JSON list of C-alpha atoms in Angstrom, two decimals:
[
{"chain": "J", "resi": 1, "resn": "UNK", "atom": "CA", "xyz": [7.20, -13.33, -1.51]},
{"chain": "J", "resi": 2, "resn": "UNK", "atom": "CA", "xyz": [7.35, -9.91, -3.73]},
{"chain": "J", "resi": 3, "resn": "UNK", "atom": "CA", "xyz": [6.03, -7.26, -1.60]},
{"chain": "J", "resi": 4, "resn": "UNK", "atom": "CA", "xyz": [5.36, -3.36, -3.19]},
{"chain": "J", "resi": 5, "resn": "UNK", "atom": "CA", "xyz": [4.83, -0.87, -0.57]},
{"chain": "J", "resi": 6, "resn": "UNK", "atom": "CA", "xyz": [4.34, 2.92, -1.79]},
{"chain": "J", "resi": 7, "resn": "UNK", "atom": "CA", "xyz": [4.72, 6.05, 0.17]},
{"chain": "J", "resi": 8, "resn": "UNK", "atom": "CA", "xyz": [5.08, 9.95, -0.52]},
{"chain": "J", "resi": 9, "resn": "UNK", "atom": "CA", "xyz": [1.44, 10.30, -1.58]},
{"chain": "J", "resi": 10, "resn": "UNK", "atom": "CA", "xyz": [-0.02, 13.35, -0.93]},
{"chain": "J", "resi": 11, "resn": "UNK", "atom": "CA", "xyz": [-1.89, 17.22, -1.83]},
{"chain": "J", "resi": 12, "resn": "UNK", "atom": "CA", "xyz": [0.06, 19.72, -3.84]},
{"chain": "J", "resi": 13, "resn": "UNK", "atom": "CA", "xyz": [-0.39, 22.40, -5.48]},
{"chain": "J", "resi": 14, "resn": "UNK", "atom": "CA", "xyz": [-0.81, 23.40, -9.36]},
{"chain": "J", "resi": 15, "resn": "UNK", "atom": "CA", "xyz": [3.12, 23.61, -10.60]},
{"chain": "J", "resi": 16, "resn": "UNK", "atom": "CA", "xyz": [4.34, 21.70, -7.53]},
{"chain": "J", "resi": 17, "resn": "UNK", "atom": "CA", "xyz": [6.50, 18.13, -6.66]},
{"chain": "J", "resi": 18, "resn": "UNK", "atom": "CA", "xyz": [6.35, 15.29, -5.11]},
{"chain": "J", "resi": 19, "resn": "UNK", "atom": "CA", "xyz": [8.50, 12.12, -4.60]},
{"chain": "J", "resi": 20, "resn": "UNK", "atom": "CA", "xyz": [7.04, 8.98, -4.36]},
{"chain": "J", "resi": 21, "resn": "UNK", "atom": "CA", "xyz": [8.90, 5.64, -3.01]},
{"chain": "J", "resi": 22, "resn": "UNK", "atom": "CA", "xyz": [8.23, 1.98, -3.76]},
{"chain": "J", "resi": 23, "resn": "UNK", "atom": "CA", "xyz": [9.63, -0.33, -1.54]},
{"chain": "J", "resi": 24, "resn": "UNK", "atom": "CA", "xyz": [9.83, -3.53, -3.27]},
{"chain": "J", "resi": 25, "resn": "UNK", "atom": "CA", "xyz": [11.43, -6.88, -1.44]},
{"chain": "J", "resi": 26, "resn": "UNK", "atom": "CA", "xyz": [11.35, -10.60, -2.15]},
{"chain": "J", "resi": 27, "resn": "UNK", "atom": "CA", "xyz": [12.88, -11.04, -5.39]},
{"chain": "J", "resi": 28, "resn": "UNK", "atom": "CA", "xyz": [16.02, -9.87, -7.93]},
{"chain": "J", "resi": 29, "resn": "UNK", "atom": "CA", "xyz": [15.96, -6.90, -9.17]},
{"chain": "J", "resi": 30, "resn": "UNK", "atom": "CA", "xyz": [17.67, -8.12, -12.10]},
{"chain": "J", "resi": 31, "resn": "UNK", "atom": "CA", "xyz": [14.80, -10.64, -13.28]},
{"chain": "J", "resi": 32, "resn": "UNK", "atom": "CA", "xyz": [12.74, -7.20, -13.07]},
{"chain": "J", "resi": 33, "resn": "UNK", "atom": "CA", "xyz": [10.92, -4.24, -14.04]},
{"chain": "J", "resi": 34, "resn": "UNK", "atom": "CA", "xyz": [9.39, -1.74, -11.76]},
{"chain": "J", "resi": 35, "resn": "UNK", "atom": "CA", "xyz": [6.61, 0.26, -13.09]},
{"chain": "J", "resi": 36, "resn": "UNK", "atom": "CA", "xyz": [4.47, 2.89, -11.74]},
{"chain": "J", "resi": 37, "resn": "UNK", "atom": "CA", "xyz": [0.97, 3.10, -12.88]},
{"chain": "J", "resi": 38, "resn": "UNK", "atom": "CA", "xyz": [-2.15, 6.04, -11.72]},
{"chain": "J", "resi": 39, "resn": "UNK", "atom": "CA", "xyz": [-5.49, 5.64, -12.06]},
{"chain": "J", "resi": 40, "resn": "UNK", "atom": "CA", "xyz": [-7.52, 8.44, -11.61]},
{"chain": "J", "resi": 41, "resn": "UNK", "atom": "CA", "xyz": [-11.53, 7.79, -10.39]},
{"chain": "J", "resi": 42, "resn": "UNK", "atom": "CA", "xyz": [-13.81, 7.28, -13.22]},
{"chain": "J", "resi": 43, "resn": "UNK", "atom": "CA", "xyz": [-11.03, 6.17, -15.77]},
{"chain": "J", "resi": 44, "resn": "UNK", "atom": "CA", "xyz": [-8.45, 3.36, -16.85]},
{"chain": "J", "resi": 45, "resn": "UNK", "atom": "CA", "xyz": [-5.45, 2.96, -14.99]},
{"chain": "J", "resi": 46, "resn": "UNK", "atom": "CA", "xyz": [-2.60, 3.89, -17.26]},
{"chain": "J", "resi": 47, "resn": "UNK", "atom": "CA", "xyz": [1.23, 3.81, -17.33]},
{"chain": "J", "resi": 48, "resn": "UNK", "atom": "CA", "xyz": [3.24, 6.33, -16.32]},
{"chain": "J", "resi": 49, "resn": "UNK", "atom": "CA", "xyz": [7.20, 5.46, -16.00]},
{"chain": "J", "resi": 50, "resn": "UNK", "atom": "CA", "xyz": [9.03, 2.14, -15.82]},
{"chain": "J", "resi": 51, "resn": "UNK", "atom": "CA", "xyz": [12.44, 1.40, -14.86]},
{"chain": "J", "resi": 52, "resn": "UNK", "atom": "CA", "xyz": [14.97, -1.56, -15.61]},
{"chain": "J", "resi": 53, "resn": "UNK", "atom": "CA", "xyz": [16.27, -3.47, -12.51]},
{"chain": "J", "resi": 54, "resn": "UNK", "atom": "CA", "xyz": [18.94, -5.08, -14.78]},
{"chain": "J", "resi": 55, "resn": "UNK", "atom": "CA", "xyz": [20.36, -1.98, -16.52]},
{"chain": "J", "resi": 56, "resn": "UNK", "atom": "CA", "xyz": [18.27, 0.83, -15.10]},
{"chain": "J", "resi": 57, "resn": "UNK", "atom": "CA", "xyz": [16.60, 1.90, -18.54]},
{"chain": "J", "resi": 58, "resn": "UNK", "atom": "CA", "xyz": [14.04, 3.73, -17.95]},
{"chain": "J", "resi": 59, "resn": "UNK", "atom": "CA", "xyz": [10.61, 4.90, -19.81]},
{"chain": "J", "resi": 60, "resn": "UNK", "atom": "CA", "xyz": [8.53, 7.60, -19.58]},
{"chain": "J", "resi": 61, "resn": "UNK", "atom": "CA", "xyz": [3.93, 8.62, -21.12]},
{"chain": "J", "resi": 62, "resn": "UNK", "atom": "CA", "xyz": [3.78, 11.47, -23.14]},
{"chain": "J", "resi": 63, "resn": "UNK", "atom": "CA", "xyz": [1.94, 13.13, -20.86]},
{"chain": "J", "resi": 64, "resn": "UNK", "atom": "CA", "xyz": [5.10, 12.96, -17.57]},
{"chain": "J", "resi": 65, "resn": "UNK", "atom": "CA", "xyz": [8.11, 13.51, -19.96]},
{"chain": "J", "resi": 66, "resn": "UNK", "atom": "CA", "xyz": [10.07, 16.21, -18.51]},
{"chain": "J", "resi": 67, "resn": "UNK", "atom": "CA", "xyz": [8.02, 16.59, -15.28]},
{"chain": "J", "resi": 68, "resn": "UNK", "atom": "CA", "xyz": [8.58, 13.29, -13.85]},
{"chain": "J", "resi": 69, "resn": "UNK", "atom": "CA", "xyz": [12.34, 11.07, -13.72]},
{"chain": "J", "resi": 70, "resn": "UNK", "atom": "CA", "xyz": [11.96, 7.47, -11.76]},
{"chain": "J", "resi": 71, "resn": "UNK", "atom": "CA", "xyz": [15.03, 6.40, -10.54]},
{"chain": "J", "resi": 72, "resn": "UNK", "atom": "CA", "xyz": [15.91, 2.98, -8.27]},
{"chain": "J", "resi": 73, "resn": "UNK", "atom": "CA", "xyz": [18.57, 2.33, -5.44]},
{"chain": "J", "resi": 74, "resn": "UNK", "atom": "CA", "xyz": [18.92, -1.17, -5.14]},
{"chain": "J", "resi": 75, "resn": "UNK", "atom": "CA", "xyz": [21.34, -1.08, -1.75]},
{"chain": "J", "resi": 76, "resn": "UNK", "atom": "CA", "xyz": [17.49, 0.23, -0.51]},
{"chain": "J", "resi": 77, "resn": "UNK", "atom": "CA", "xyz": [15.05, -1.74, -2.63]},
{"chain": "J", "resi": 78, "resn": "UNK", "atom": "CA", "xyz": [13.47, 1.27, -3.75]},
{"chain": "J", "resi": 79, "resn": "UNK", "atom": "CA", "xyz": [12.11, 2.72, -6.54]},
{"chain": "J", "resi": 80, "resn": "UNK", "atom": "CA", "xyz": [11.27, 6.48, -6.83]},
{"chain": "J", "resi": 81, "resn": "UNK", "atom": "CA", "xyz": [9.25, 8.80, -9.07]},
{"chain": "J", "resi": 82, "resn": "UNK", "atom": "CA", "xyz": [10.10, 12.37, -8.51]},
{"chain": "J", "resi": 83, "resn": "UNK", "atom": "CA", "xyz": [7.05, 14.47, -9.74]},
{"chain": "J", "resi": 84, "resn": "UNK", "atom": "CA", "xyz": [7.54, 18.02, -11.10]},
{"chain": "J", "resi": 85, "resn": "UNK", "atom": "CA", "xyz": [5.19, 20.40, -12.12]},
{"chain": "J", "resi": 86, "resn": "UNK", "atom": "CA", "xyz": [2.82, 19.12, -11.38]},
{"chain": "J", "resi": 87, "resn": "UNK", "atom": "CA", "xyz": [-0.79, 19.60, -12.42]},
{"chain": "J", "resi": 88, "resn": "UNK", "atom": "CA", "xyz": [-4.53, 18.98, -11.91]},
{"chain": "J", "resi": 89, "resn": "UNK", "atom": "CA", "xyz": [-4.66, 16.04, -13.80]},
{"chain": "J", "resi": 90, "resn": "UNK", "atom": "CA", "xyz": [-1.47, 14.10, -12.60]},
{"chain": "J", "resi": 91, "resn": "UNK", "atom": "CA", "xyz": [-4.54, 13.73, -9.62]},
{"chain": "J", "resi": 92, "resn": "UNK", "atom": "CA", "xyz": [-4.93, 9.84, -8.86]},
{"chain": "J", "resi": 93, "resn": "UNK", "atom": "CA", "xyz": [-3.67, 7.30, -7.02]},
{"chain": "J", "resi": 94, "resn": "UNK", "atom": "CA", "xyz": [-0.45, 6.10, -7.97]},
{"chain": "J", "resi": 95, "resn": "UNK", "atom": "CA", "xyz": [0.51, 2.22, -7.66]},
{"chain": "J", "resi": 96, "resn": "UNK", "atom": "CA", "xyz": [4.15, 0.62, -8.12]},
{"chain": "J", "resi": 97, "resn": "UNK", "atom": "CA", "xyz": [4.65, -2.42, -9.80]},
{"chain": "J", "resi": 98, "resn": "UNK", "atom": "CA", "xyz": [7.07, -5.28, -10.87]},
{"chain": "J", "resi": 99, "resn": "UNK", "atom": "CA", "xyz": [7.09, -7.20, -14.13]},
{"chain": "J", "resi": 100, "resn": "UNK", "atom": "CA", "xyz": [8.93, -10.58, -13.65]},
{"chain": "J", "resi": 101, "resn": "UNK", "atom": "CA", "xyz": [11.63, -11.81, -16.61]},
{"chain": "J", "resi": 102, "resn": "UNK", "atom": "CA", "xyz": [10.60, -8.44, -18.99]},
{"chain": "J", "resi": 103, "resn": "UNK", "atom": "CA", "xyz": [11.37, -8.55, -22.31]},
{"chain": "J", "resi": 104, "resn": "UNK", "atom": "CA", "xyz": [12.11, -4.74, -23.61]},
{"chain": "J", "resi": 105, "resn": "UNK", "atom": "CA", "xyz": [10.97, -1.98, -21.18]},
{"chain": "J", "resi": 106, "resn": "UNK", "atom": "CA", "xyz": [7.38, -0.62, -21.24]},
{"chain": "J", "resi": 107, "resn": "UNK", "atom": "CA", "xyz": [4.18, 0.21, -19.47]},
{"chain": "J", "resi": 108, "resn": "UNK", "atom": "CA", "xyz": [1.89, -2.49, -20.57]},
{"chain": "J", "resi": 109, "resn": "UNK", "atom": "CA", "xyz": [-0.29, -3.34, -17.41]},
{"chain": "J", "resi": 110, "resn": "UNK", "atom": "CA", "xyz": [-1.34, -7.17, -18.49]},
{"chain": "J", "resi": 111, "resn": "UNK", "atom": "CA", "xyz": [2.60, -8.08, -18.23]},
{"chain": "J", "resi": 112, "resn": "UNK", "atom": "CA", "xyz": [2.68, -6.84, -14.63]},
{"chain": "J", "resi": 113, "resn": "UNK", "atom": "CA", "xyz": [2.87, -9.70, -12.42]},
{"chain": "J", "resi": 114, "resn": "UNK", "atom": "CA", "xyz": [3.36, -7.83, -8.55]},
{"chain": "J", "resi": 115, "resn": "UNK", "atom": "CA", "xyz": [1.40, -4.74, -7.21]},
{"chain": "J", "resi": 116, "resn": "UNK", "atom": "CA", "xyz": [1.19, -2.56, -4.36]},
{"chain": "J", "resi": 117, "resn": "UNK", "atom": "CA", "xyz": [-1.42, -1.30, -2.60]},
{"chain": "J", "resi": 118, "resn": "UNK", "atom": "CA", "xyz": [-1.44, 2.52, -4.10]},
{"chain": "J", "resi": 119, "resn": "UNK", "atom": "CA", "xyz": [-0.83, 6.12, -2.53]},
{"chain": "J", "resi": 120, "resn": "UNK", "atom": "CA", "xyz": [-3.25, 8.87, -2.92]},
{"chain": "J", "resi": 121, "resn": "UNK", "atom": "CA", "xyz": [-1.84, 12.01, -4.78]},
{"chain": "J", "resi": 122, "resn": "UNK", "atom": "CA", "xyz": [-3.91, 15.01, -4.83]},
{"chain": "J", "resi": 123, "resn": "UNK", "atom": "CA", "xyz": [-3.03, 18.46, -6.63]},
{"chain": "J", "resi": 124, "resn": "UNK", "atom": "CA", "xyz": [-5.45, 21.53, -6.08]},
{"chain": "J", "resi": 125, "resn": "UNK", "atom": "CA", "xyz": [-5.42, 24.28, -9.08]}
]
């Protein structure tokens, strides 16, 4: 069974970091991508950085590049998205996910097949 379990959610301030975790068990990493995704009340959830579990790729939105850098450990199952600079509207709640046999790497949320539960990330301005 694939299980996602964030952590490191939490309130910041305006221009500070954070480092969120995904814990992800029950499958191989190589068959998969892990994603994380926000979604922010009132809106769409959208994309924010993916990583390769087979070659450790990675892709970044517009809107994180240079602020945020996801990286994986696979002796720990875990997935991380160190946050940077952070600002008012990086606000929402931040879910990790796994895309099963990927082709390419990208943040397209209908070809996510596995999702956690979410972790709350505030930042005050």
């Amino acid at each position: 069974e694939v299980q996602l379990v964030e952590s490191g959610g939490g309130l910041v301030q305006a221009g500070g970091s954070l480092r969120l975790s995904c814990e992800a068990s029950g499958f191989d990493w190589d068959d998969y991508n892990i994603g994380w995704f926000r979604q922010a009340p009132g809106k769409e959830r959208e994309g924010v950085s993916c990583i390769s579990g087979r070659d450790g790729s990675t892709y970044y939105a517009d809107s994180v590049k240079g602020r945020f850098t996801i990286s994986s450990d696979k002796g720990k199952n875990t997935v991380s998205l160190q946050m940077n600079v952070l600002k008012p509207e990086d606000a929402a709640v931040y879910y990790c996910a796994a895309e099963m046999n990927p082709v390419g790497i990208g943040l397209n949320l209908a070809l996510f097949d596995f999702w956690g539960q979410g972790t709350q990330v505030t930042v005050s301005s």
